[in-house]
Short mmCIF file of C-alpha atoms in Angstrom, two decimals:
data_model
loop_
_atom_site.label_atom_id
_atom_site.label_comp_id
_atom_site.label_asym_id
_atom_site.label_seq_id
_atom_site.Cartn_x
_atom_site.Cartn_y
_atom_site.Cartn_z
CA MET A 1 -30.83 3.85 34.69
CA LYS A 2 -27.94 2.67 37.07
CA LYS A 3 -27.19 -0.43 34.69
CA GLN A 4 -26.84 2.13 31.71
CA LYS A 5 -24.38 4.33 33.83
CA VAL A 6 -22.15 1.32 34.14
CA VAL A 7 -22.09 0.70 30.53
CA ILE A 8 -21.16 4.29 29.66
CA LEU A 9 -18.52 4.29 32.27
CA ASP A 10 -17.10 0.98 30.78
CA ASN A 11 -17.41 2.29 27.24
CA GLU A 12 -15.51 5.41 28.21
CA GLN A 13 -12.69 3.43 29.69
CA GLN A 14 -12.31 1.06 26.41
CA ASN A 15 -12.03 4.33 24.54
CA ASN A 16 -9.72 5.41 26.98
CA HIS A 17 -7.46 2.20 26.27
CA ASP A 18 -8.05 2.63 22.55
CA LEU A 19 -6.56 6.11 22.83
CA ASP A 20 -3.67 4.68 25.08
CA ALA A 21 -2.57 2.37 22.49
CA ILE A 22 -2.94 4.94 19.51
CA HIS A 23 -0.78 7.31 21.61
CA GLU A 24 1.87 4.61 22.15
CA LEU A 25 1.67 3.84 18.46
CA GLN A 26 2.13 7.54 17.60
CA ASP A 27 5.10 7.65 19.95
CA GLY A 28 6.71 4.77 18.43
CA LEU A 29 5.98 6.16 14.83
CA SER A 30 7.36 9.51 15.76
CA LYS A 31 10.62 7.93 16.68
CA VAL A 32 10.68 6.45 13.12
CA ASP A 33 10.38 9.96 11.40
CA GLN A 34 13.50 11.30 13.56
CA PHE A 35 15.62 8.61 11.78
CA PRO A 36 18.43 10.31 9.24
CA VAL A 37 17.37 8.86 5.77
CA TYR A 38 20.33 9.21 3.53
CA THR A 39 19.08 11.07 0.23
CA PRO A 40 20.97 10.51 -2.85
CA ASP A 41 21.99 14.16 -4.82
CA LEU A 42 20.19 15.41 -7.35
CA GLN A 43 22.19 14.01 -10.41
CA TRP A 44 21.25 10.63 -9.36
CA PHE A 45 17.71 11.56 -9.20
CA GLU A 46 18.00 12.88 -12.77
CA ASN A 47 19.65 9.76 -14.01
CA MET A 48 17.29 7.62 -12.54
CA VAL A 49 14.22 9.66 -14.38
CA ILE A 50 15.88 9.67 -17.69
CA THR A 51 16.89 5.79 -17.24
CA GLU A 52 12.92 5.17 -16.25
CA LYS A 53 11.90 7.14 -19.20
CA GLU A 54 13.85 5.19 -21.45
CA ASN A 55 12.87 1.91 -20.08
CA ASN A 56 9.27 3.00 -20.27
CA ARG A 57 9.86 4.13 -24.00
CA LYS A 58 11.65 0.80 -24.86
CA LYS A 59 9.03 -1.23 -22.91
CA LEU A 60 6.04 0.80 -25.08
CA ARG A 61 7.95 0.06 -28.43
CA LYS A 62 8.09 -3.51 -27.52
CA GLU A 63 4.56 -3.90 -26.54
CA LEU A 64 3.30 -2.18 -29.51
CA SER A 65 5.24 -4.34 -32.06
CA LEU A 66 4.20 -7.45 -30.11
CA PHE A 67 0.58 -6.21 -30.42
CA LEU A 68 0.79 -5.28 -34.06
CA ILE A 69 2.59 -8.74 -34.89
CA ILE A 70 -0.30 -10.95 -33.00
CA ALA A 71 -3.12 -8.45 -34.64
CA LEU A 72 -1.47 -9.25 -38.35
CA PHE A 73 -1.00 -13.19 -37.34
CA ILE A 74 -4.78 -13.29 -36.31
CA LEU A 75 -6.19 -11.15 -39.08
CA SER A 76 -4.54 -13.12 -41.64
CA GLY A 77 -5.67 -16.46 -40.20
CA ILE A 78 -9.08 -15.08 -40.27
CA ILE A 79 -8.95 -13.98 -44.07
CA VAL A 80 -7.58 -17.22 -45.01
CA SER A 81 -10.13 -19.09 -43.30
CA PHE A 82 -12.72 -17.14 -44.51
CA TYR A 83 -11.91 -17.80 -48.20
CA GLN A 84 -10.60 -21.51 -47.68
CA LEU A 85 -12.35 -22.91 -44.67
CA PRO A 86 -15.67 -21.10 -44.30
CA PHE A 87 -16.75 -23.55 -41.44
CA VAL A 88 -13.81 -22.82 -39.32
CA PHE A 89 -14.32 -19.02 -39.78
CA LEU A 90 -17.84 -19.30 -38.85
CA PHE A 91 -16.90 -21.69 -35.79
CA ILE A 92 -14.14 -18.65 -34.93
CA GLN A 93 -16.89 -16.19 -35.32
CA ILE A 94 -19.12 -18.08 -32.63
CA ILE A 95 -16.72 -19.30 -30.22
CA THR A 96 -15.01 -15.77 -29.71
CA PRO A 97 -18.08 -13.80 -28.38
CA ILE A 98 -18.93 -16.93 -26.09
CA PHE A 99 -15.47 -16.95 -24.65
CA ILE A 100 -15.25 -13.13 -24.14
CA VAL A 101 -18.49 -13.29 -21.98
CA PHE A 102 -17.43 -16.33 -20.09
CA TYR A 103 -14.04 -14.53 -19.15
CA THR A 104 -15.33 -11.29 -18.34
CA ILE A 105 -18.25 -13.05 -15.74
CA THR A 106 -15.58 -15.31 -14.23
CA SER A 107 -12.94 -12.47 -13.68
CA LEU A 108 -15.76 -10.27 -12.20
CA ARG A 109 -16.55 -12.97 -9.96
CA LYS A 110 -13.00 -13.33 -8.93
CA LYS A 111 -12.91 -9.41 -8.10
CA VAL A 112 -16.00 -9.81 -5.69
CA LYS A 113 -14.69 -12.61 -4.18
CA ILE A 114 -11.30 -10.59 -3.32
CA ASN A 115 -13.47 -7.73 -2.04
CA GLU A 116 -15.49 -10.01 0.31
CA MET B 1 -0.32 23.82 -9.85
CA ASP B 2 3.14 23.93 -8.74
CA PRO B 3 5.58 25.12 -11.43
CA LEU B 4 7.79 22.27 -10.97
CA ILE B 5 4.87 19.66 -11.07
CA LYS B 6 3.82 21.64 -14.29
CA SER B 7 7.50 21.25 -15.68
CA ALA B 8 7.48 17.47 -14.73
CA LYS B 9 4.38 16.89 -16.71
CA GLU B 10 5.83 18.72 -19.40
CA GLY B 11 8.70 16.18 -19.48
CA ASP B 12 11.25 18.41 -17.75
CA HIS B 13 13.90 15.71 -16.23
CA LEU B 14 15.29 18.21 -13.78
CA ALA B 15 11.90 19.32 -12.36
CA PHE B 16 11.39 15.64 -11.86
CA ALA B 17 14.63 15.23 -10.01
CA MET B 18 13.87 17.94 -7.74
CA LEU B 19 10.59 17.12 -6.76
CA PHE B 20 11.90 13.42 -5.87
CA LYS B 21 14.72 14.79 -4.01
CA GLU B 22 12.54 17.15 -1.99
CA ASN B 23 10.05 13.96 -1.18
CA TYR B 24 12.49 11.27 -0.81
CA PRO B 25 12.72 11.49 3.22
CA PHE B 26 9.00 11.63 3.42
CA LEU B 27 8.32 8.91 1.26
CA VAL B 28 11.25 6.46 2.89
CA LYS B 29 10.05 7.28 6.16
CA TYR B 30 6.42 6.57 5.48
CA LEU B 31 7.45 2.90 3.92
CA ILE B 32 9.65 2.33 7.12
CA LYS B 33 6.70 2.59 9.01
CA ILE B 34 4.25 0.09 7.03
CA THR B 35 7.21 -2.42 5.94
CA MET B 36 9.03 -2.08 9.32
CA ASN B 37 12.21 -2.74 7.12
CA PRO B 38 14.16 0.23 6.04
CA ASP B 39 15.90 -2.16 2.98
CA MET B 40 12.60 -3.01 1.89
CA ALA B 41 11.76 0.84 2.31
CA GLU B 42 14.29 2.08 -0.21
CA GLU B 43 13.33 -0.43 -2.84
CA LEU B 44 9.72 0.30 -2.53
CA ALA B 45 10.67 4.00 -2.78
CA GLN B 46 12.46 3.41 -6.08
CA GLU B 47 9.53 1.18 -7.40
CA THR B 48 7.11 4.33 -6.43
CA MET B 49 9.25 6.53 -8.02
CA ALA B 50 9.43 4.54 -11.42
CA LYS B 51 5.29 4.13 -11.24
CA CYS B 52 5.13 7.93 -10.55
CA ILE B 53 7.23 8.85 -13.61
CA GLN B 54 4.64 6.34 -15.76
CA LYS B 55 1.74 7.99 -14.19
CA ILE B 56 2.31 11.87 -13.84
CA HIS B 57 -0.16 12.53 -16.67
CA LEU B 58 -2.91 11.29 -13.89
CA TYR B 59 -1.91 13.68 -11.22
CA ASN B 60 -4.36 16.36 -11.35
CA GLY B 61 -3.11 18.56 -8.42
CA GLN B 62 -6.42 18.35 -6.24
CA SER B 63 -4.33 16.54 -3.37
CA LYS B 64 -0.47 17.38 -2.41
CA PHE B 65 2.03 15.72 -4.36
CA SER B 66 3.45 14.07 -1.17
CA THR B 67 -0.10 12.50 -0.81
CA TRP B 68 -0.04 11.40 -4.24
CA LEU B 69 3.32 9.60 -3.62
CA ILE B 70 1.90 8.02 -0.76
CA SER B 71 -0.96 6.63 -2.52
CA ILE B 72 1.40 5.08 -5.10
CA ALA B 73 3.77 3.57 -2.74
CA THR B 74 0.74 2.07 -0.51
CA ASN B 75 -0.58 0.30 -3.80
CA ALA B 76 3.15 -0.70 -4.53
CA TYR B 77 3.74 -2.52 -1.05
CA ILE B 78 0.44 -4.08 -1.05
CA ASP B 79 0.84 -5.39 -4.42
CA GLN B 80 4.27 -6.71 -3.59
CA CYS B 81 2.91 -8.57 -0.72
CA ARG B 82 0.22 -10.38 -2.76
CA LYS B 83 2.65 -11.04 -5.23
CA GLN B 84 5.37 -12.38 -3.08
CA LYS B 85 3.11 -13.57 -0.03
CA ARG B 86 5.48 -12.01 1.84
CA GLU B 87 3.45 -12.08 4.89
CA ASN B 88 3.59 -15.89 4.78
CA GLN B 89 7.36 -15.79 4.14
CA TRP B 90 8.01 -13.71 7.20
CA LYS B 91 9.74 -16.62 9.34
CA GLY B 92 10.53 -14.82 12.47
CA GLN B 93 9.44 -11.37 13.76
CA GLU B 94 12.80 -11.14 15.19
CA GLU B 95 14.32 -11.22 11.82
CA VAL B 96 11.99 -8.54 10.49
CA PHE B 97 12.70 -6.26 13.14
CA ARG B 98 16.54 -6.86 13.48
CA LYS B 99 17.46 -3.59 11.54
CA LEU B 100 14.56 -1.24 12.78
CA LYS B 101 15.83 -2.33 16.40
CA TRP B 102 19.19 -1.76 15.42
CA HIS B 103 18.40 1.82 14.40
CA PHE B 104 16.68 2.45 17.66
CA GLU B 105 19.60 1.38 19.75
CA SER B 106 22.05 3.21 17.40
CA ARG B 107 20.07 6.55 18.54
CA ASN B 108 19.97 4.96 22.17
CA GLU B 109 16.24 4.93 21.77
CA GLU B 110 14.15 2.53 23.82
CA TRP B 111 12.50 -0.13 21.41
CA ASN B 112 8.64 0.65 21.45
CA ASP B 113 6.39 -2.60 22.04
CA ALA B 114 3.81 -0.65 20.21
CA LEU B 115 5.68 -0.71 16.87
CA GLU B 116 6.27 -4.58 17.49
CA ALA B 117 2.50 -4.90 17.96
CA LEU B 118 1.84 -2.95 14.71
CA GLY B 119 4.40 -5.21 12.84
CA LYS B 120 2.52 -8.57 13.78
CA LEU B 121 -0.56 -7.22 12.49
CA PRO B 122 -1.41 -8.21 8.71
CA VAL B 123 -0.47 -5.69 5.73
CA ASP B 124 -3.93 -4.73 5.28
CA VAL B 125 -4.81 -3.79 8.76
CA ARG B 126 -1.42 -2.31 9.54
CA VAL B 127 -1.47 0.34 6.52
CA PRO B 128 -4.68 1.53 7.30
CA ILE B 129 -3.68 2.13 11.06
CA VAL B 130 -0.59 4.32 10.19
CA LEU B 131 -2.55 6.39 7.49
CA LYS B 132 -5.43 7.20 9.82
CA HIS B 133 -3.56 7.61 13.16
CA TYR B 134 -0.26 8.70 12.34
CA TYR B 135 -0.69 10.78 8.95
CA GLY B 136 -4.48 11.73 9.69
CA TYR B 137 -5.96 10.69 6.29
CA SER B 138 -9.84 9.82 6.18
CA TYR B 139 -11.30 6.59 5.83
CA ASP B 140 -12.70 7.45 2.63
CA GLU B 141 -9.26 8.49 1.17
CA ILE B 142 -7.42 5.34 2.56
CA GLY B 143 -10.52 3.50 1.05
CA ALA B 144 -10.03 4.83 -2.03
CA TRP B 145 -6.39 4.19 -2.11
CA MET B 146 -6.73 0.52 -1.05
CA LYS B 147 -9.95 0.04 -3.38
CA ILE B 148 -12.04 -0.92 -0.50
CA SER B 149 -14.99 0.73 1.26
CA SER B 150 -14.44 3.20 3.96
CA GLY B 151 -16.55 0.99 6.21
CA THR B 152 -14.19 -1.80 5.76
CA VAL B 153 -11.14 0.83 6.45
CA LYS B 154 -13.05 1.64 9.63
CA SER B 155 -13.57 -1.76 11.01
CA ARG B 156 -9.96 -2.84 10.10
CA VAL B 157 -8.64 0.28 11.96
CA HIS B 158 -10.64 -0.91 14.98
CA ASN B 159 -9.65 -4.34 15.15
CA GLY B 160 -6.14 -3.48 14.60
CA ILE B 161 -6.11 -1.07 17.57
CA LEU B 162 -7.87 -4.03 19.55
CA ALA B 163 -5.30 -6.33 18.75
CA VAL B 164 -2.51 -3.59 19.61
CA ARG B 165 -3.99 -3.11 22.85
CA ARG B 166 -4.27 -6.75 23.50
CA GLU B 167 -0.53 -6.99 22.49
CA LEU B 168 0.23 -4.22 25.08
CA LYS B 169 -2.00 -5.50 27.68
CA LEU B 170 -4.01 -2.60 28.06
CA GLY B 171 -7.41 -2.75 29.39
CA GLU B 172 -6.96 -6.40 30.45
CA GLU B 173 -8.72 -5.91 33.89
CA THR B 174 -11.64 -4.50 32.19
CA GLU B 175 -11.90 -7.41 29.64
CA SER B 176 -11.35 -10.13 32.35
CA ARG B 177 -14.24 -8.09 34.39
CA HIS B 178 -16.34 -8.23 31.72
CA THR B 179 -15.86 -12.13 31.06
CA ARG B 180 -16.52 -12.84 34.78
CA GLN B 181 -19.77 -10.78 34.77
CA ARG B 182 -20.73 -13.06 31.87
CA THR B 183 -19.88 -15.98 33.15
CA THR B 184 -21.57 -15.66 36.58
CA LYS B 185 -24.83 -14.35 34.83
#
């Protein structure tokens, strides 16, 4: 019983030290909050929003056209192979699902490793 | 939902600008606390606002707008550290703290050793400590933002506080007494 009491006191002391460290941190961080931060005017923020929206629109247009060009290229390749080179067409049909399964498994494994 | 946020979601530029202006000092100060670097904090604040414009349709109004901004800013900073491995590139701590120290000196404030200890911690420990013990967010919220379990957040915060304690030399007597007891047994 006596031994247990000593352990509790030590734990309490450890907790107190934790609280001291937390208070020191809070004290330092609250000083950062008192720093003056230069805030640009409303016009600056509005210009930023307009520019950013325009950039997003451009990016979307670029990505969509790239996607369409690649899709068109792949589809025409597959159609040509279907009529002219049936073996190549079959090879692509077999290899593609295997590649997708393999790629998904490896990327999932990587994610698990990162989270570990 | 706040009418300003509603207008921003509908594409009103001015509403967006007003929201950002209102939350800008809060955002920059949060970023200074986690980056310890006022210049980087301003850069990241702009990046956060840009991401916010892209993702405004995902904001459902369940949490405060400032909380949503903090979650985006946290991810932006962690992503930047991962991409550029800034942690490894931090050559000298003196270099990193120089501007923050200068801010303290210019306001005749004494430099806080706890901040230096906090700055020495890795980013994935420093961020949850600030979010938990300064802003008071729950382990679950922090875990959801950082895409880790709340248990992991808890252990990172605990270990981080221990590291700060060690740096500040708090409770060294107790620790050395424990070691002495263990060696004598």
